[in-house]
Coordinates of C-alpha atoms and ligand atoms in Angstrom, one line a residue:
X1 CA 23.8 10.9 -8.0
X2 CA 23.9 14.5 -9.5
X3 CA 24.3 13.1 -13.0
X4 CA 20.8 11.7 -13.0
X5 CA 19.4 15.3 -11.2
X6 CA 18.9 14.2 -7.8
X7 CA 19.9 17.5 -6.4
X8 CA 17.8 19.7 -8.9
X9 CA 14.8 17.4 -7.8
X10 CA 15.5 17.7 -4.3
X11 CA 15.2 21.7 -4.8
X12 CA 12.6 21.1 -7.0
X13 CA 10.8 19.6 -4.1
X14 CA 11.4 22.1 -1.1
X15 CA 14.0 19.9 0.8
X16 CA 16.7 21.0 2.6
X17 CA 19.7 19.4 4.3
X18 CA 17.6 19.1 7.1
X19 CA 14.3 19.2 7.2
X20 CA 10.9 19.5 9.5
X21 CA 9.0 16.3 9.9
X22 CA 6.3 17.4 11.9
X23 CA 3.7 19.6 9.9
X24 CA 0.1 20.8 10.5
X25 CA 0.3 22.4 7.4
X26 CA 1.2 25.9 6.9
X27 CA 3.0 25.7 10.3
X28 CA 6.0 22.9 10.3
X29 CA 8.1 22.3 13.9
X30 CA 9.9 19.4 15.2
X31 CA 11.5 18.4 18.2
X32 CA 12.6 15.1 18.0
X33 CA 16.0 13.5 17.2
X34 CA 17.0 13.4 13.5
X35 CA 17.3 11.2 11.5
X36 CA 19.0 10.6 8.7
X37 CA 18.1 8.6 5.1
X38 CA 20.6 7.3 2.9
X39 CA 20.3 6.2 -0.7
X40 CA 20.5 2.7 -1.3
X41 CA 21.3 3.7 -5.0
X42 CA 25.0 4.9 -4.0
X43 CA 24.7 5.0 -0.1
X44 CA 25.5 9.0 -0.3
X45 CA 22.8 11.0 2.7
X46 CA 20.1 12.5 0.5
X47 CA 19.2 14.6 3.6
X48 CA 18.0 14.9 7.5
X49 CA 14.8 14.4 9.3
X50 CA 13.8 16.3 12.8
X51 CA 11.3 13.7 14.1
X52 CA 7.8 14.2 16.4
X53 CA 7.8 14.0 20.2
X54 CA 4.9 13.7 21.5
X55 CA 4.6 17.4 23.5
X56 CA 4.6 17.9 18.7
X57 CA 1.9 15.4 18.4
X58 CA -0.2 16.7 21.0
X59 CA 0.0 19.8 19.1
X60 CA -0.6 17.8 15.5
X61 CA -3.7 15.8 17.5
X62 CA -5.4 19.0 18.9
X63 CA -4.6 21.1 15.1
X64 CA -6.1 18.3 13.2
X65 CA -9.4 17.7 16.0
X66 CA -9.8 21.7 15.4
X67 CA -9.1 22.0 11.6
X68 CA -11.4 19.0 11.0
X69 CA -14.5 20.5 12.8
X70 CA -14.2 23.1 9.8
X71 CA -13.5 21.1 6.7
X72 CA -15.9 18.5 7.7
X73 CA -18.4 21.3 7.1
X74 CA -17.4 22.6 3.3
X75 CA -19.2 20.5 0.4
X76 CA -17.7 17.6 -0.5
X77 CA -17.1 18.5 -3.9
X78 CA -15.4 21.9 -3.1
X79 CA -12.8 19.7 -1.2
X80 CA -12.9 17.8 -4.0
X81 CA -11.3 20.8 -5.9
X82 CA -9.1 20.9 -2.9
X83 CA -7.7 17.5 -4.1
X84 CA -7.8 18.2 -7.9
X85 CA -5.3 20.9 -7.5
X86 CA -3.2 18.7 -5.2
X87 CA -3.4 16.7 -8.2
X88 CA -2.3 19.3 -10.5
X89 CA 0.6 19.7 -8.3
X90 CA 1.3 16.3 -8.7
X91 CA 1.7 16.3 -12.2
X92 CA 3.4 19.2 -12.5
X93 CA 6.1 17.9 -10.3
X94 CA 5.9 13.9 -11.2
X95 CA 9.3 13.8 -12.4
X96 CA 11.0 15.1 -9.4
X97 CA 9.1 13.4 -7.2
X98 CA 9.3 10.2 -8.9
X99 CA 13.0 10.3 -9.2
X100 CA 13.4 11.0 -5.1
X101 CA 11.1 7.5 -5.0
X102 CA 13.6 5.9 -6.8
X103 CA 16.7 7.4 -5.1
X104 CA 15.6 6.8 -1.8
X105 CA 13.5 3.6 -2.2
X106 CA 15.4 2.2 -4.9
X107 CA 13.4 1.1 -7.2
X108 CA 13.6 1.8 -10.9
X109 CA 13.0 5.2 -12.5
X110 CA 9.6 4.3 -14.2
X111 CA 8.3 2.7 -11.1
X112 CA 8.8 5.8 -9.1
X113 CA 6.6 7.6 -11.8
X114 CA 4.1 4.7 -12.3
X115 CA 3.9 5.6 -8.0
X116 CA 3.4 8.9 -9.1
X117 CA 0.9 8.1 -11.3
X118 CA -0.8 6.5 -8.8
X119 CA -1.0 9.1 -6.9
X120 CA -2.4 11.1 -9.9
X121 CA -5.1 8.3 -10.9
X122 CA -6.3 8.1 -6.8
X123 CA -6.6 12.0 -7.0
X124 CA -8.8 12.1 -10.0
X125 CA -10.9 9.3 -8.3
X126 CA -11.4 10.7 -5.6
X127 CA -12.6 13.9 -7.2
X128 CA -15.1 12.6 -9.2
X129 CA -16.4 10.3 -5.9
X130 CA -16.8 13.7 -4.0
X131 CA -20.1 13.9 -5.8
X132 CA -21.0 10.5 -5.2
X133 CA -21.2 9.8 -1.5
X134 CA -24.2 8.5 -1.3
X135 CA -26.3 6.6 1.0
X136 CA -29.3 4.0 -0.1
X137 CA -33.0 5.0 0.6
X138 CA -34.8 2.0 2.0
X139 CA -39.0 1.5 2.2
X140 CA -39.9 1.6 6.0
X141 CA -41.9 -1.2 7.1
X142 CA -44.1 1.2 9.1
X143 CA -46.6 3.7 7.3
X144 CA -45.8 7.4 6.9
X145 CA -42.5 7.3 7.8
X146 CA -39.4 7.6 5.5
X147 CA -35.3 5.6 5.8
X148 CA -32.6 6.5 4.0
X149 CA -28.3 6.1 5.3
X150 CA -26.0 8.9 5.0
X151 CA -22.0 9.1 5.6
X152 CA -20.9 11.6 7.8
X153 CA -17.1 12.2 8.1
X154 CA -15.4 10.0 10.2
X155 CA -12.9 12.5 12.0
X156 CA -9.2 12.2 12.2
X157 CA -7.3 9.4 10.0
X158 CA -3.9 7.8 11.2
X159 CA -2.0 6.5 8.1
X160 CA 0.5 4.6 8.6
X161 CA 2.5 3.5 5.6
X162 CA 5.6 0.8 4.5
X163 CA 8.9 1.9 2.5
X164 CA 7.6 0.2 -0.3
X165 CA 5.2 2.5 -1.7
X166 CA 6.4 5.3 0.1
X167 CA 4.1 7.8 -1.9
X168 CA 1.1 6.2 -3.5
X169 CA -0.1 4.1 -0.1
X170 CA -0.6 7.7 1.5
X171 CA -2.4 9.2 -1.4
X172 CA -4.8 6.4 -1.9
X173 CA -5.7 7.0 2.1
X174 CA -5.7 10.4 2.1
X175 CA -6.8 11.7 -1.3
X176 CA -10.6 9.3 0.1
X177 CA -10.3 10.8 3.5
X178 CA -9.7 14.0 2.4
X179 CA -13.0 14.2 0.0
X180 CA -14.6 12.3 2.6
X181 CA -14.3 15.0 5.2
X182 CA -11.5 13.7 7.2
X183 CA -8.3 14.8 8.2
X184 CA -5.3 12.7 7.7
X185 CA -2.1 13.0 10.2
X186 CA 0.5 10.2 8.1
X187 CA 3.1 8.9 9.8
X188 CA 5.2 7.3 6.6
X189 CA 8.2 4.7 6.9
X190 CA 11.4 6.0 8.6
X191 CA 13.2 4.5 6.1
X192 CA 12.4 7.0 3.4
X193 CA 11.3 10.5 5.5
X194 CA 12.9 12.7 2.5
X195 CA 9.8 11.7 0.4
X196 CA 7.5 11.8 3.3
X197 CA 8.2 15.9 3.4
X198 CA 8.1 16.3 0.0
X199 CA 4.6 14.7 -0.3
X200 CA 3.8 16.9 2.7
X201 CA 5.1 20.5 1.1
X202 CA 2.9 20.1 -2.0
X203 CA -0.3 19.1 0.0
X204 CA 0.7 22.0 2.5
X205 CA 1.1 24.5 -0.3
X206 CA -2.3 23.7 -2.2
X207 CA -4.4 23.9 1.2
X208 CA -2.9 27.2 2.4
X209 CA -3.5 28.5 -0.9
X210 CA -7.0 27.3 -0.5
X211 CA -7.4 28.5 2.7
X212 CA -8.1 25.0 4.2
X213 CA -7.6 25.4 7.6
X214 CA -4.7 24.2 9.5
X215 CA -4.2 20.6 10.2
X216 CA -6.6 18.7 7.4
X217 CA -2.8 17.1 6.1
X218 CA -0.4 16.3 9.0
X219 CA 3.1 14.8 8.9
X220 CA 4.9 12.9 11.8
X221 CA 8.1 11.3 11.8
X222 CA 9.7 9.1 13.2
X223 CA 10.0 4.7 13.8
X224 CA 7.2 2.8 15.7
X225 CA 7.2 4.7 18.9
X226 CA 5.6 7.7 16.9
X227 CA 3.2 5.1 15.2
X228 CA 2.1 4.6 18.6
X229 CA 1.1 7.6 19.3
X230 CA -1.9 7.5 17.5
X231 CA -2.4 3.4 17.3
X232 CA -3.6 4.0 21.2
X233 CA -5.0 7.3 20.7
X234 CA -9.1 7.2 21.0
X235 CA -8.6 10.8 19.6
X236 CA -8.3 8.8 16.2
X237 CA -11.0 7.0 15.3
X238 CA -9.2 4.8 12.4
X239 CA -5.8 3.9 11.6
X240 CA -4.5 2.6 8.3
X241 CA -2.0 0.6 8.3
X242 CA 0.4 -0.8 5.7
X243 CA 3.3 -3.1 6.5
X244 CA 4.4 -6.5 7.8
X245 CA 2.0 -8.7 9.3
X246 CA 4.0 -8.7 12.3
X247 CA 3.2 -4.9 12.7
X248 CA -0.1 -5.6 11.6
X249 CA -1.3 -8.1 14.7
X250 CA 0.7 -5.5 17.1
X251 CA -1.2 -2.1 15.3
X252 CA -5.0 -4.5 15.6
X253 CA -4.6 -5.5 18.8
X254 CA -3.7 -1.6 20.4
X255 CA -6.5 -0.4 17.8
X256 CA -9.3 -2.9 19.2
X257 CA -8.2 -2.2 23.4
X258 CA -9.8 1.0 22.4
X259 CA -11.8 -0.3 20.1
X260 CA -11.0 2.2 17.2
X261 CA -11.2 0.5 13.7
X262 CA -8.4 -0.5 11.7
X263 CA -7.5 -0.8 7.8
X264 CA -5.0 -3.4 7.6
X265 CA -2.5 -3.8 4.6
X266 CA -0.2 -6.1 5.4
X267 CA 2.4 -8.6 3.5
X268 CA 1.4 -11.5 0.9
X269 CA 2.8 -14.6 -0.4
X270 CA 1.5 -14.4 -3.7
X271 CA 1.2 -17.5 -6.6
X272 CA 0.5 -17.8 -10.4
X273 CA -0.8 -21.4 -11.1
X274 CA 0.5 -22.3 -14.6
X275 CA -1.8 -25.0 -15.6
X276 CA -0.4 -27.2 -18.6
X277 CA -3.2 -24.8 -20.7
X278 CA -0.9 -21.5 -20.1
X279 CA 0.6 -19.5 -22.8
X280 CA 4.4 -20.1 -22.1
X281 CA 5.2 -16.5 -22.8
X282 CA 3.3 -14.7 -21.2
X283 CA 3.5 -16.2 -18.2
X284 CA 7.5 -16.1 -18.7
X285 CA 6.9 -12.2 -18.4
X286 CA 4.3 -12.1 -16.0
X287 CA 6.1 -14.0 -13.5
X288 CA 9.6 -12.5 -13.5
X289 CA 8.3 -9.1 -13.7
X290 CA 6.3 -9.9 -10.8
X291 CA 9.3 -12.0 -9.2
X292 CA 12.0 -9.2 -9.5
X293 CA 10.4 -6.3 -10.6
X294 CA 11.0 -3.3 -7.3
X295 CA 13.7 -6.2 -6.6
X296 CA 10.9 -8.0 -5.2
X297 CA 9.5 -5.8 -2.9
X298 CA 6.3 -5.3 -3.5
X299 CA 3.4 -6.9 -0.8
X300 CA 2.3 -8.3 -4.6
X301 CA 5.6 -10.1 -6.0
X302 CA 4.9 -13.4 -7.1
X303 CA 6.9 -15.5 -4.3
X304 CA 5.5 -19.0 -5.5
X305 CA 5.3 -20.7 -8.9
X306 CA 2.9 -23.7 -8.9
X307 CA 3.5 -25.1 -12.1
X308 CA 1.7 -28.4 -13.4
X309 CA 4.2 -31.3 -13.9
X310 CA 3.4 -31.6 -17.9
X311 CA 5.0 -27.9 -18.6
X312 CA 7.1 -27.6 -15.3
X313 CA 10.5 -28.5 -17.4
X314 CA 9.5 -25.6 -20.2
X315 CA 8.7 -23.4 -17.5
X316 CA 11.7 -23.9 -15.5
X317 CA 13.9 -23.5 -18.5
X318 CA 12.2 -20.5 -19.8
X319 CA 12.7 -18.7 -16.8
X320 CA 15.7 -19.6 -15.8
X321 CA 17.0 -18.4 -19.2
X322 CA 15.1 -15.2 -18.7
X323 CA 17.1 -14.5 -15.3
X324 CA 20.1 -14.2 -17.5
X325 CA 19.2 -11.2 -19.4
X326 CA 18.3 -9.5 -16.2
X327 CA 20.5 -6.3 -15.5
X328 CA 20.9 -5.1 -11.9
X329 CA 22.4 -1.5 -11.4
X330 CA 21.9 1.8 -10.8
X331 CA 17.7 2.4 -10.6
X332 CA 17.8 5.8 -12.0
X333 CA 19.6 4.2 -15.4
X334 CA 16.7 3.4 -17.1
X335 CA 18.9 0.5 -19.0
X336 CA 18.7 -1.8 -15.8
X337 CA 15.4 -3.9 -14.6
X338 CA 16.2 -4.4 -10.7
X339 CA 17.6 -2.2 -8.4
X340 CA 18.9 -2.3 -4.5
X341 CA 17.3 -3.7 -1.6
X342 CA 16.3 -0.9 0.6
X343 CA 18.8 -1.7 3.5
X344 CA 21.6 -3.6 4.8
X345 CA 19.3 -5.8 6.8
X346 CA 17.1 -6.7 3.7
X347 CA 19.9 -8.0 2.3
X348 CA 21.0 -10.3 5.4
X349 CA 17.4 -11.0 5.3
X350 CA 17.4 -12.4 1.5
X351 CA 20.3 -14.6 2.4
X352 CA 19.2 -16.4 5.1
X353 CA 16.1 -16.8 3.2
X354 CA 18.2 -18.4 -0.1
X355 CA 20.3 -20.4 3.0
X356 CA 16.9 -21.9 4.8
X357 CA 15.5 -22.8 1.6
X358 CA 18.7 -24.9 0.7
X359 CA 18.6 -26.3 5.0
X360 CA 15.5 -27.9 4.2
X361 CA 16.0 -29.5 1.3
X362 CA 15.3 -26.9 -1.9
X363 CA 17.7 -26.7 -5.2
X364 CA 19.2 -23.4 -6.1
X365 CA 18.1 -23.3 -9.7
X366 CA 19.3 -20.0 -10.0
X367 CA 22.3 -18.4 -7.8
X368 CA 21.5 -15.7 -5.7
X369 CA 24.6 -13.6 -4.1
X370 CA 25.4 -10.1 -3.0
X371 CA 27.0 -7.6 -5.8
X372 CA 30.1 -6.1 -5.4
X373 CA 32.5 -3.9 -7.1
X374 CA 31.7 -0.3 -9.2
X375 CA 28.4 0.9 -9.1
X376 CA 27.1 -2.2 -6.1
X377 CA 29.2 0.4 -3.2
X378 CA 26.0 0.8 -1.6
X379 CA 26.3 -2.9 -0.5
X380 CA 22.4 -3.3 -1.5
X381 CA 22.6 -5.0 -4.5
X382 CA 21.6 -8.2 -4.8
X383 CA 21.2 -11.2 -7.7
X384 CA 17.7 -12.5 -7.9
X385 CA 17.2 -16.3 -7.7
X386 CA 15.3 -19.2 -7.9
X387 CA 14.6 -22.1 -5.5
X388 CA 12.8 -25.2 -6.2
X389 CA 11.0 -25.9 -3.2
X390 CA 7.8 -27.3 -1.3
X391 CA 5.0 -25.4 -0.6
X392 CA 4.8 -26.9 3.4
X393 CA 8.5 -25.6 3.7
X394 CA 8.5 -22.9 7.0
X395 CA 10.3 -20.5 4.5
X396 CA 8.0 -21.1 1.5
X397 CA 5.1 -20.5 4.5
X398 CA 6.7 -17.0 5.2
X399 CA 6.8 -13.5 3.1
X400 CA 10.9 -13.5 1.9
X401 CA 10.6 -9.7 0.7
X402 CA 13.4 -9.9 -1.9
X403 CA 14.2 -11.4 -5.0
X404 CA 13.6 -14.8 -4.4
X405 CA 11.0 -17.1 -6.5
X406 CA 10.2 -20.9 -5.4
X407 CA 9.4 -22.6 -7.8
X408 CA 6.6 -26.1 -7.2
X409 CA 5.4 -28.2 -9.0
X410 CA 1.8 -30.0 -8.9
X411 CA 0.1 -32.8 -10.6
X412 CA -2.9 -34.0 -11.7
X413 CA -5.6 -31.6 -11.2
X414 CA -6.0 -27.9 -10.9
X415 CA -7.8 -28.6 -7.0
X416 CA -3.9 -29.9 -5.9
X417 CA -2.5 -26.4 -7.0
X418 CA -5.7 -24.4 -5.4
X419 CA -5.0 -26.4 -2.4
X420 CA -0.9 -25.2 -2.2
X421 CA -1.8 -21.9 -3.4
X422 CA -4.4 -21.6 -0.9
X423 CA -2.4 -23.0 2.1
X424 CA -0.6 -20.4 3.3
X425 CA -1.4 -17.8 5.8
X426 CA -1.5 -15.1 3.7
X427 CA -4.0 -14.1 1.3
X428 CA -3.8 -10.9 -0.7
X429 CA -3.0 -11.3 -4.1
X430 CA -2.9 -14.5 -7.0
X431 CA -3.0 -15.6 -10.4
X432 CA -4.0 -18.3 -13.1
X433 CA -1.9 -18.7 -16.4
X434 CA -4.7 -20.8 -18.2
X435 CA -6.2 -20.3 -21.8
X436 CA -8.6 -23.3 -20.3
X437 CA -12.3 -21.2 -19.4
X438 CA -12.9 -24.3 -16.8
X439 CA -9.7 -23.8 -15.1
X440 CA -9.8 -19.9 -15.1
X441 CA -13.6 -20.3 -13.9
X442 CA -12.7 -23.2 -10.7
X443 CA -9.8 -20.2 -10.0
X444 CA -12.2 -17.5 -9.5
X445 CA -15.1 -19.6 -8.1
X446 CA -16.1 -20.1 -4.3
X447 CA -13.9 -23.2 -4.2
X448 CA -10.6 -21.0 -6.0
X449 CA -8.1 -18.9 -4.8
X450 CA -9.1 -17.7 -1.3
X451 CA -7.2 -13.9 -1.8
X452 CA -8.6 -10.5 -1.9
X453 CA -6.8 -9.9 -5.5
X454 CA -7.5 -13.0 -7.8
X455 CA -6.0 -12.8 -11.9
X456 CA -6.6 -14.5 -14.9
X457 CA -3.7 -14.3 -17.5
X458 CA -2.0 -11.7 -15.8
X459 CA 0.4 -11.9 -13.1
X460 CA 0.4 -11.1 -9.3
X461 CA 1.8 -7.7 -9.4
X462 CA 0.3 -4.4 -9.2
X463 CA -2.9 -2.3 -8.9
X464 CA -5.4 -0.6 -10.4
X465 CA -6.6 2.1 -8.5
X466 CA -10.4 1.6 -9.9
X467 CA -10.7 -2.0 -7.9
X468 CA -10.5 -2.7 -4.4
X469 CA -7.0 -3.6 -3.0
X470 CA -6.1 -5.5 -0.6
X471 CA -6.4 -9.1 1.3
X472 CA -7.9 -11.8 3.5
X473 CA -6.3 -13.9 6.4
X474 CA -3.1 -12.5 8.0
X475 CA -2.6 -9.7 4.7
X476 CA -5.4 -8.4 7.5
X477 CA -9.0 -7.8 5.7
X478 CA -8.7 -4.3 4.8
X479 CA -9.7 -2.9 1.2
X480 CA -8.4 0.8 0.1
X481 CA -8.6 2.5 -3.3
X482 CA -11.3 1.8 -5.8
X483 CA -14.9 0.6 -5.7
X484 CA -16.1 1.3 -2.4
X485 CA -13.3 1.4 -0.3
X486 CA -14.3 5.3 0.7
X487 CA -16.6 3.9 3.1
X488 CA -14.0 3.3 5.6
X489 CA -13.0 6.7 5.8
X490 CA -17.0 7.8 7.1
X491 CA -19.3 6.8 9.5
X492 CA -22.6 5.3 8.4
X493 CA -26.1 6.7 10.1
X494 CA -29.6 5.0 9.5
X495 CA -32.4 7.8 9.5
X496 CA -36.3 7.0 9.8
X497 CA -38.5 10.2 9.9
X498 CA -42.2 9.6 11.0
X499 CA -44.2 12.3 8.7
X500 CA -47.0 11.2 10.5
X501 CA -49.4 12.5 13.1
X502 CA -48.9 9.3 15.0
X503 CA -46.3 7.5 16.5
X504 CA -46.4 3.5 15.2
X505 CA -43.9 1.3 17.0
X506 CA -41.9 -1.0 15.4
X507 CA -43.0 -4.6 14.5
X508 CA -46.6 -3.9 15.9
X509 CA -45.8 -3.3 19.6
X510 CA -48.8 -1.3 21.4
X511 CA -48.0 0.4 24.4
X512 CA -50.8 2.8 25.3
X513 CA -50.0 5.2 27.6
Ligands
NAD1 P1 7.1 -2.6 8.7 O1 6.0 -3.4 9.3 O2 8.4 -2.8 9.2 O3 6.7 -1.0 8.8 C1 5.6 -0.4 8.3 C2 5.2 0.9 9.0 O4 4.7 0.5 10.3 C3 6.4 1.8 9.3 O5 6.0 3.1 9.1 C4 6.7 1.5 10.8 O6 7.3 2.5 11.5 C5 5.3 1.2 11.3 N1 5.3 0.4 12.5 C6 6.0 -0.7 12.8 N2 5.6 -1.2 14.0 C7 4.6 -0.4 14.5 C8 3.9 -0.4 15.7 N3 4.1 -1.3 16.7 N4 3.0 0.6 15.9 C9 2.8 1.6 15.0 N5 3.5 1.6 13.8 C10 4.4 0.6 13.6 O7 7.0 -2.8 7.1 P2 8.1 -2.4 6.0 O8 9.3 -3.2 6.1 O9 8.2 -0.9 5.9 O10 7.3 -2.8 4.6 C11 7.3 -4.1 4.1 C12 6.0 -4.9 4.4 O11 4.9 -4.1 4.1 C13 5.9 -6.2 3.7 O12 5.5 -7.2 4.5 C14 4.9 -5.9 2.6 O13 4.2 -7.0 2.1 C15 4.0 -5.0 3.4 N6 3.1 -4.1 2.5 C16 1.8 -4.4 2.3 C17 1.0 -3.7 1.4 C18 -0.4 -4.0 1.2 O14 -1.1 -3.2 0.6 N7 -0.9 -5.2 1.6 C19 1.6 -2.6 0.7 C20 3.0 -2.3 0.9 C21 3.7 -3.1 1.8

């Protein structure tokens, strides 16, 4: 690991052997066990965790409940300078940070600065959107009297994030939140604390320099039971949360008994149709880029190919082909495409997903397997592979968050492959290959692909901070990031102001007194 500069990065980064994992801000405590995270890259400890109990979030709760009755009351666009020097703290330290990302997520090198950039690209949105929070003024129906909406800040955010993206889902939460008046307490993945803390030691740097008060950018640690903390807490009015849809109908369901509202960002089963109108190439690229790319870990990895019968043989054999130059190894080598699985139990996950395929009746088209020898000690490296399947198989119906690509085939027209792309449970992110305009147009239209995240000639992977993200059906309905996905983060208030003498009731009522 040193010969790539993890430990320079980890100094770079303020970590210890073992660090904090509860922090207000300035002040950091923990009292919980500890944890430790391991690096899927050689399986060496990158470092320890002290997690939250609650007698620490009860202290979190109250700091961040105090600190946000301040901050709520500075200018949005002052803490919108707030954020853009978080942002310049960012940059200045991408490298480090996004070679931790890879080290303890274990995905490539450039992925864990493309998070980082992220990061960067939500910061300097949510800058420029502090001076845009605006409401809409309306015409009143009655006379003299004026209606306009404003957003208030909403109060204190839970965020609640995967080990996926186990930098950029925080900042595209909190960097809104944060410009929106809120503050944020995050609770990220237990399976990657180490990058968790050093997210938390530049945002608690920047604010005390500021002099933010305590508790606007909150850290606790720690597996579900400290997610629950806040998911039954009516002391936070909205929890964000980004995982598996199992978590997610567990997270709703505590959220609505209190009825708080939730932002749900949960898994996908994501397609690209490749209509007999496709350019070959490009959807070779698109598709195993989106297939093994963060060795399939991504809540937007193409999982299904729905190829038309008339190009399914060229498909098959271009990809297939392309599987074979595919070099799996160290992440931090920049000469290799796919790294580890995060854990032990992603791998047994992957193959019992490559063995239920085969029970019920799929092909292998290409091998899948677990790597061993120098380099593979870890015992998370894994071959990607490819399954021809049917789209009504109970694995094909489920999120297999690995490399693993099924491959279907359709004929006849492009309403058989909307009809198998669409008939799944998930719904958050798809893709047309078609240089056909009718075909791209029937994709995108009211009868097309029912998920929130819908392409034309490019594949199913990745984001653009600018848009909207996120999906419908069991991927759970919430959108963060771009466009107006702040909205969330504040609570909306009509106001009608009678400049009158008089007092006119609405539609026409008289009641004389
Ligand atoms: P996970 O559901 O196991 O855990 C996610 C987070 O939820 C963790 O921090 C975990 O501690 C917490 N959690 C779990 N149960 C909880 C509960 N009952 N109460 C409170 N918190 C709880 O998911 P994971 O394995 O870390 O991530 C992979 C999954 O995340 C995949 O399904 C992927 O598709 C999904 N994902 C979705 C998006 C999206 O934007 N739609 C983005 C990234 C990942």
């Amino acid at each position: 690991a040193t010969d790539f500069g993890i430990e320079e990065a980890l100094k770079e980064l303020g970590l210890n052997e073992i660090n904090n994992g509860t922090s207000t801000g300035k002040d950091w405590f923990s009292n919980g066990d500890v944890i430790a995270s391991y690096s899927p890259v050689d399986g060496e400890l990158i470092g320890k965790v002290k997690t939250t109990t609650k007698e620490d979030y009860e202290k979190v709760i109250s700091t961040a409940q105090k600190g946000f009755k301040k901050w709520r009351t500075m200018p949005a666009p002052q803490r919108g300078e707030v954020v853009r020097q978080f942002n310049d703290e960012l940059r200045r330290l991408k490298e480090p940070l996004g070679k931790l990302v890879s080290y303890e997520m274990g995905k490539s090198y450039q992925e864990g600065l493309g998070e980082v950039q992220e990061m960067i690209d939500i910061c300097d949105f949510a800058v420029g959107l502090s001076r845009q929070l605006h409401g809409l003024t309306m015409h009143s129906e009655r006379p003299g009297h004026r209606m306009y909406e404003q957003y208030h800040p909403l109060g204190v955010v839970g965020i609640i994030s995967a080990f996926n993206f186990p930098v950029a889902v925080w900042s595209w939460n909190t960097a809104l939140a944060w410009v929106c008046g809120d503050a944020c307490i995050w609770k990220g993945s237990e399976k990657t604390p180490m990058t968790s803390v050093a997210c938390q030691n530049i945002a608690a740097r920047v604010f005390s320099e500021n002099g933010v008060p305590e508790g606007i950018s909150c850290l606790i640690t720690g597996d579900y039971k400290v997610g629950e903390f806040m998911t039954k807490d009516d002391r936070v009015p909205l929890i964000s949360a980004t995982g598996s849809i199992r978590m997610g109908k567990i997270v709703a369901q505590a959220v609505a008994a209190r009825l708080g509202k939730s932002l749900l960002e949960l898994g996908g089963n994501n397609a690209i149709i490749v209509t007999p109108d496709a350019n070959i190439k490009n959807t070779v690229i698109g598709a195993v880029f989106g297939a093994v790319g963060t060795c399939g870990q991504r809540c937007t990895s193409t999982r299904r190919l729905i190829v038309h019968e008339d190009v399914y043989d060229k498909v098959k054999n271009a990809i297939v082909d392309a599987y074979k130059q595919i070099r799996i190894g160290n992440p931090l080598d920049e000469n290799n495409h796919v790294g580890p699985l995060i854990d032990k139990d992603a791998v047994k996950n992957y193959l019992s997903a490559l063995e239920k395929v085969e029970a019920e009746g799929g092909k292998i088209l290409v091998e899948g397997g677990v790597l061993k020898g120098e380099g593979y000690e870890s015992g998370c490296y894994v071959k990607p592979a490819i399954a021809e399947a049917e789209n009504h198989f109970d694995i094909v119906q489920h999120e297999t968050f690995g490399p693993v690509l099924y491959l279907l085939k359709y004929k006849g027209d492009l309403q058989n492959a909307l009809g198998m792309q669409n008939g799944v449970k998930q719904g958050l992110s798809s893709a047309i290959m078609t240089n056909n305009l009718r075909e791209a147009e029937r994709f995108l239209s009211v009868e097309g692909s029912d998920c929130g995240i819908a392409n034309v000639n490019i594949g199913t992977s990745g984001a653009e901070i600018g848009g909207a993200f996120g999906g419908e059906k069991e991927t759970g309905g919430g959108r963060e990031s771009g466009s107006d996905a702040w909205k969330i983060y504040m609570r909306r208030q009509t106001n009608t102001i009678n400049y009158t003498t008089e007092l006119p009731l609405a539609q026409g009522i008289k009641f004389d007194l």
